[in-house]
Coordinates of C-alpha atoms and ligand atoms in Angstrom, one line a residue:
M135 CA 0.0 -0.1 0.0
D136 CA 1.5 3.3 -1.2
K137 CA 1.2 6.5 0.9
I138 CA 1.0 9.8 -0.6
T139 CA 0.7 13.1 1.0
I140 CA -1.0 16.0 -0.8
I141 CA 0.4 19.3 0.3
V142 CA -1.7 22.4 -0.2
P143 CA -0.4 25.9 0.7
C144 CA -3.3 28.2 1.3
Y145 CA -3.4 31.9 1.7
N146 CA -6.7 33.7 2.0
E147 CA -8.4 30.6 0.6
E148 CA -11.5 30.6 2.8
E149 CA -13.8 30.1 -0.2
V150 CA -12.3 27.3 -1.6
I151 CA -11.1 25.0 1.0
E152 CA -14.6 23.4 1.6
M153 CA -14.7 22.7 -2.1
F154 CA -11.1 21.4 -2.2
Y155 CA -11.3 18.4 -0.3
P156 CA -14.4 16.8 -1.7
A157 CA -13.3 17.7 -5.4
V158 CA -9.8 16.0 -4.8
Q159 CA -11.1 13.0 -2.7
S160 CA -13.6 12.1 -5.4
H161 CA -10.8 11.5 -7.8
V162 CA -8.1 9.9 -5.5
K163 CA -10.4 7.4 -3.8
N164 CA -10.6 5.4 -6.9
I165 CA -6.8 5.1 -7.2
P166 CA -6.1 1.4 -6.2
N167 CA -3.5 0.3 -3.5
C168 CA -2.9 3.8 -2.4
T169 CA -3.9 6.0 0.6
F170 CA -3.9 9.7 0.7
N171 CA -3.5 12.2 3.3
Y172 CA -3.5 15.9 3.4
V173 CA -1.2 18.6 4.8
F174 CA -2.7 22.1 4.4
V175 CA -0.4 24.9 5.2
N176 CA -2.0 28.0 6.4
D177 CA 0.5 30.7 5.2
G178 CA -0.7 33.5 7.7
S179 CA -4.2 34.0 6.1
R180 CA -6.1 37.0 7.2
D181 CA -9.4 35.6 6.4
S182 CA -11.2 32.6 8.1
T183 CA -9.1 30.1 6.2
I184 CA -7.8 28.8 9.7
D185 CA -11.3 28.2 11.0
K186 CA -12.1 26.2 7.7
L187 CA -9.1 24.0 8.2
R188 CA -9.9 23.3 11.8
E189 CA -13.4 22.3 10.7
L190 CA -11.8 20.1 7.9
A191 CA -9.4 18.4 10.3
E192 CA -12.0 17.9 12.8
K193 CA -14.2 16.0 10.3
Y194 CA -11.6 14.0 8.5
D195 CA -8.8 11.9 10.1
D196 CA -6.6 12.2 6.7
V197 CA -6.4 16.0 7.1
T198 CA -3.6 17.8 9.1
Y199 CA -3.1 21.4 9.1
I200 CA 0.0 23.5 9.8
S201 CA -0.6 27.2 10.6
L202 CA 2.5 29.3 10.2
S203 CA 3.2 32.3 12.4
R204 CA 2.5 34.9 9.6
N205 CA 2.6 35.0 6.0
F206 CA 5.9 33.6 4.6
G207 CA 5.0 33.2 0.9
K208 CA 4.0 30.1 -1.0
E209 CA 7.7 28.9 -1.5
S210 CA 8.0 28.7 2.4
A211 CA 4.6 27.2 2.9
M212 CA 5.6 24.5 0.4
M213 CA 8.6 23.7 2.5
A214 CA 6.7 23.5 5.5
G215 CA 4.4 21.1 4.0
I216 CA 7.3 19.1 2.5
D217 CA 9.0 18.9 6.1
Y218 CA 5.9 17.5 7.7
S219 CA 5.1 15.0 4.9
E220 CA 5.3 11.4 5.7
G221 CA 4.2 9.8 2.5
D222 CA 6.2 7.7 0.1
A223 CA 5.5 10.5 -2.4
V224 CA 4.0 14.0 -2.2
I225 CA 1.8 15.9 -4.4
I226 CA 1.8 19.7 -4.2
M227 CA -1.4 21.5 -5.4
D228 CA -2.9 25.1 -5.2
A229 CA -5.9 25.4 -3.0
D230 CA -7.9 27.1 -5.5
L231 CA -8.6 24.0 -7.8
Q232 CA -6.6 25.5 -10.7
H233 CA -4.6 22.2 -10.7
P234 CA -7.3 19.5 -12.0
P235 CA -7.2 16.6 -9.4
E236 CA -8.0 14.1 -12.3
V237 CA -4.4 14.5 -13.3
I238 CA -3.3 12.7 -10.2
A239 CA -4.3 9.2 -11.4
D240 CA -1.9 9.7 -14.1
M241 CA 0.9 11.0 -11.9
V242 CA 0.6 8.0 -9.6
K243 CA 0.8 5.8 -12.7
Y244 CA 4.0 7.3 -13.9
W245 CA 5.3 7.3 -10.4
R246 CA 4.8 3.6 -10.3
E247 CA 6.6 3.2 -13.5
G248 CA 9.7 4.6 -11.9
Y249 CA 9.7 8.3 -12.4
D250 CA 10.6 10.4 -9.4
D251 CA 9.3 13.9 -10.2
I252 CA 6.1 14.2 -12.5
C253 CA 5.2 17.4 -13.1
G254 CA 2.0 19.2 -14.6
K255 CA 2.9 21.2 -17.6
R256 CA 0.4 24.1 -18.6
V257 CA -0.6 23.6 -22.1
D258 CA -2.1 27.2 -22.5
R259 CA -1.8 30.2 -20.7
A260 CA -5.0 31.2 -22.1
G261 CA -6.3 32.7 -18.6
E262 CA -3.4 35.1 -18.5
T263 CA -2.9 38.5 -20.2
W264 CA -0.8 39.0 -23.2
L265 CA 1.8 40.9 -21.1
K266 CA 2.0 38.1 -18.6
R267 CA 2.4 35.4 -21.2
N268 CA 5.1 37.4 -22.9
L269 CA 7.1 38.1 -19.9
A270 CA 7.0 34.7 -18.8
N271 CA 8.4 33.8 -22.4
L272 CA 11.0 36.2 -21.9
F273 CA 12.0 34.9 -18.5
Y274 CA 12.4 31.4 -19.7
A275 CA 14.3 32.4 -22.7
I276 CA 16.8 34.3 -20.5
M277 CA 17.0 31.4 -17.9
K278 CA 17.6 29.0 -20.6
K279 CA 20.5 31.2 -22.1
F280 CA 22.0 32.0 -18.6
S281 CA 21.9 28.8 -16.5
T282 CA 24.6 26.8 -18.0
S283 CA 24.4 23.8 -16.0
Y284 CA 20.9 22.6 -16.5
E285 CA 17.7 23.6 -18.2
M286 CA 14.7 25.2 -16.4
Q287 CA 11.6 23.5 -17.2
R288 CA 9.3 25.5 -19.3
D289 CA 5.5 26.4 -18.2
V290 CA 5.9 23.8 -15.5
G291 CA 4.9 25.1 -12.0
D292 CA 4.7 23.7 -8.6
F293 CA 1.7 21.2 -9.4
R294 CA 3.7 17.8 -9.2
L295 CA 4.3 14.5 -7.5
L296 CA 7.6 14.1 -6.0
D297 CA 9.1 10.7 -4.8
R298 CA 10.5 10.5 -1.4
R299 CA 14.0 10.9 -2.5
C300 CA 13.3 14.2 -4.2
I301 CA 11.7 15.3 -1.0
E302 CA 14.7 14.4 1.1
A303 CA 17.0 16.3 -1.3
L304 CA 14.7 19.3 -1.1
K305 CA 14.9 19.2 2.6
L306 CA 18.9 19.4 2.3
M307 CA 18.3 23.0 0.7
R308 CA 17.6 25.1 3.5
E309 CA 18.3 28.4 1.5
N310 CA 16.2 31.4 2.4
Q311 CA 15.6 32.9 -0.9
R312 CA 13.6 30.0 -2.4
F313 CA 12.9 29.7 -6.0
T314 CA 11.3 26.3 -5.8
K315 CA 10.8 25.7 -9.5
G316 CA 14.7 25.8 -9.8
L317 CA 15.4 23.7 -7.0
F318 CA 13.1 20.9 -8.3
T319 CA 15.1 21.2 -11.4
W320 CA 18.4 21.2 -9.6
V321 CA 17.4 18.0 -7.8
G322 CA 17.3 16.1 -11.1
Y323 CA 16.3 12.3 -11.2
H324 CA 13.7 11.2 -13.6
K325 CA 11.3 13.6 -14.6
K326 CA 8.1 13.3 -16.5
E327 CA 5.9 16.1 -17.7
I328 CA 2.1 15.8 -18.0
P329 CA 0.0 18.1 -19.8
F330 CA -2.9 20.0 -18.1
E331 CA -5.0 22.8 -18.8
V332 CA -5.1 25.5 -16.0
K333 CA -8.8 26.1 -14.8
P334 CA -10.0 29.5 -13.8
R335 CA -9.8 30.1 -10.0
A336 CA -12.6 28.4 -8.3
A337 CA -13.2 31.4 -6.1
G338 CA -11.1 34.0 -4.4
S339 CA -8.2 36.0 -6.2
T340 CA -4.8 35.5 -7.1
T341 CA -2.1 37.2 -5.0
W342 CA 0.5 37.4 -7.7
N343 CA 0.8 41.0 -9.3
Y344 CA 3.4 42.0 -11.6
F345 CA 5.4 43.3 -9.0
A346 CA 5.5 40.0 -7.0
L347 CA 6.2 38.0 -10.3
F348 CA 9.2 40.4 -11.3
N349 CA 10.5 39.6 -7.8
L350 CA 10.4 35.9 -8.3
A351 CA 11.9 36.1 -11.7
M352 CA 14.8 38.2 -10.1
K353 CA 15.1 35.7 -7.4
G354 CA 15.2 32.9 -9.9
M355 CA 17.9 34.4 -11.8
T356 CA 20.2 35.5 -9.1
S357 CA 19.9 32.4 -7.1
F358 CA 20.7 30.0 -10.1
T359 CA 23.3 31.8 -12.2
T360 CA 26.1 34.2 -11.8
L361 CA 26.2 34.8 -15.6
P362 CA 24.8 38.6 -15.3
L363 CA 28.0 39.2 -13.4
R364 CA 30.2 37.7 -15.8
L365 CA 28.3 39.6 -18.8
M366 CA 28.8 42.8 -16.8
T367 CA 32.7 42.0 -16.8
F368 CA 32.5 41.6 -20.7
L369 CA 30.8 44.7 -20.9
G370 CA 33.4 46.5 -18.8
I371 CA 36.2 45.1 -20.9
A372 CA 34.5 46.0 -24.3
V373 CA 33.6 49.5 -23.0
S374 CA 37.3 50.1 -21.8
C375 CA 38.8 48.9 -25.3
G376 CA 36.4 51.2 -26.9
A377 CA 37.6 54.1 -24.7
I378 CA 41.4 53.3 -25.3
A379 CA 40.6 53.3 -29.1
Y380 CA 38.7 56.4 -29.0
M381 CA 41.6 58.2 -26.9
V382 CA 44.0 57.2 -29.4
F383 CA 41.9 58.7 -32.2
V384 CA 41.4 61.9 -30.4
L385 CA 45.1 62.2 -29.6
I386 CA 46.1 61.6 -33.4
M387 CA 43.4 64.1 -34.7
A388 CA 44.6 66.8 -32.2
L389 CA 48.3 66.2 -33.0
L390 CA 48.0 65.9 -36.6
Y391 CA 45.3 68.4 -37.5
G392 CA 45.0 70.6 -34.4
D393 CA 41.3 69.5 -34.6
P394 CA 39.7 69.9 -31.1
V395 CA 37.1 67.2 -32.3
A396 CA 33.4 67.4 -31.3
G397 CA 33.3 68.5 -27.5
Y398 CA 30.2 68.7 -25.6
P399 CA 27.9 66.2 -27.3
T400 CA 30.6 63.4 -27.4
L401 CA 31.3 64.2 -23.6
M402 CA 27.7 64.2 -22.7
T403 CA 27.1 60.8 -24.6
V404 CA 30.1 59.0 -23.2
M405 CA 29.5 60.3 -19.7
L406 CA 25.7 59.4 -19.7
F407 CA 26.6 55.9 -21.4
L408 CA 29.4 55.0 -18.6
G409 CA 27.0 56.5 -15.9
G410 CA 24.2 54.1 -16.9
T411 CA 26.4 51.1 -17.3
Q412 CA 28.0 51.5 -14.0
L413 CA 24.8 51.8 -12.2
L414 CA 23.5 48.8 -13.9
A415 CA 26.5 46.8 -12.9
L416 CA 26.2 48.0 -9.3
G417 CA 22.5 47.1 -9.4
I418 CA 23.4 43.5 -10.5
I419 CA 26.1 43.2 -7.9
G420 CA 23.6 44.6 -5.4
E421 CA 21.2 41.8 -6.3
Y422 CA 23.7 39.4 -5.4
V423 CA 24.9 41.0 -2.2
G424 CA 21.2 41.0 -1.3
Q425 CA 21.1 37.4 -1.5
I426 CA 24.0 36.9 0.5
F427 CA 22.7 39.2 3.0
Y428 CA 19.5 37.2 3.4
E429 CA 21.3 33.9 3.3
S430 CA 23.9 34.8 5.8
K431 CA 21.4 35.5 8.6
R432 CA 20.6 31.6 8.4
R433 CA 17.0 32.3 9.6
P434 CA 14.5 29.5 9.5
I435 CA 12.4 29.2 6.3
Y436 CA 9.2 29.5 8.2
L437 CA 7.9 29.4 11.9
V438 CA 5.2 27.3 12.9
D439 CA 2.4 28.4 15.1
E440 CA 0.1 25.3 15.5
I441 CA -0.3 21.9 14.3
N442 CA -3.8 20.6 14.3
G443 CA -4.5 22.8 17.3
Q444 CA -1.4 22.0 19.1
R445 CA 0.8 24.9 19.9
M446 CA 4.3 24.6 18.8
I447 CA 7.7 25.8 19.9
Y448 CA 11.1 25.8 18.6
E449 CA 13.6 24.6 21.2
G450 CA 16.4 23.3 19.0
V451 CA 13.7 21.2 17.2
L452 CA 10.2 21.9 16.6
R453 CA 7.9 20.4 19.4
P454 CA 4.7 20.7 21.0
M455 CA 4.2 23.2 23.7
E456 CA 3.1 21.7 27.0
R457 CA 1.1 24.6 28.2
N458 CA -1.6 24.6 25.5
T459 CA -4.4 26.7 26.6
K460 CA -5.1 28.7 23.6
N461 CA -6.3 27.5 20.1
S462 CA -6.7 24.1 21.4
K463 CA -9.6 21.9 20.2
Ligands
LIG136 N1 -0.2 31.0 -1.6 C1 0.5 30.9 -0.3 N2 1.1 32.0 0.2 C2 1.1 33.2 -0.3 C3 0.5 33.2 -1.7 C4 0.0 32.2 -2.4 O1 0.5 29.9 0.4 O2 1.7 34.1 0.1 C5 -0.8 29.9 -2.0 C6 -2.3 30.2 -2.5 O3 -3.3 29.8 -1.6 C7 -2.7 29.0 -3.6 C8 -1.1 28.9 -4.2 O4 -0.2 29.6 -3.3 O5 -3.0 27.8 -3.0 C9 -1.1 29.8 -5.6 O6 -1.6 31.0 -5.3 P1 -2.5 31.8 -6.3 O7 -3.6 31.0 -6.8 O8 -2.7 33.2 -5.8 O9 -1.5 32.0 -7.5 P2 -1.6 31.7 -9.2 O10 -2.4 30.6 -9.4 O11 -2.4 33.0 -9.7 O12 -0.1 31.5 -9.8
LIG137 MG1 -4.1 30.1 -8.4

């Protein structure tokens, strides 16, 4: 009998949680020789998500919820779920039912065939705006060029089934600035992509705006390649060579013809160009220094407030608190 844990990060999902459990359960109960359990991670929701989760955990034995001490972001919430999963494999799914549960049967099938990381691949990005689609294309194109050691999977999100050995590998990577999509790729093992159509959100609204997506893309680039730094070095060398050549040219013109050469416009152009490149280079270095800044603190990726009504405390390891007066069931 295989045991699979379904991990569901939830942030302000009060409207969908009640729909989620029966929708998924109706599909997974027909999969033979397999038991499923659910780990919902409440990522510091500001609505009544936690109450819905309490109700669900009360009602069903196969539901566990982990409530984080505040909103840590989806990447951290997924890690919390991964840390507390016990199954031979885990499936990560969004709470909003955009990930079709009917795909799970195929995922399990491929897993049994020996694949370790079976990921859902979006076949259309129809629900997304033209701009979002094209920005995504640009991101993948840049990542493909930049990351030399491996290729980032295209249109593949967090919806996937992971074998225990992928999970154990992910647990080794305690970096703070998590770009999970890249981490999945980094881990390697045998991958299989299953096409699926992204459904519209069942209810509620997305928390990803363009700014958040841009930040995620920056994180992806700075945590997986140092090629931008290298490019800046090349640019520096090219500009310096150009400057020397121009200097020689100006000198010769002045010596031979006494020609003062074009003054103000040339100066302005060169100054602005150099100023611009220097700022750009500094910005890029800054991004990497920022990464070092966050990683060097070695803070935990998330903090747990409670698990199934039990208040938790970190004392070297995470353990239940003895005094459990608040929030207890
Ligand atoms: N999510 C989370 N923490 C956050 C933001 C989102 O756990 O800070 C969860 C959210 O509840 C959902 C999943 O991540 O289950 C995907 O979020 P969303 O649907 O907003 O993103 P989209 O589907 O638009 O990419
Ligand atoms: Mg969604």
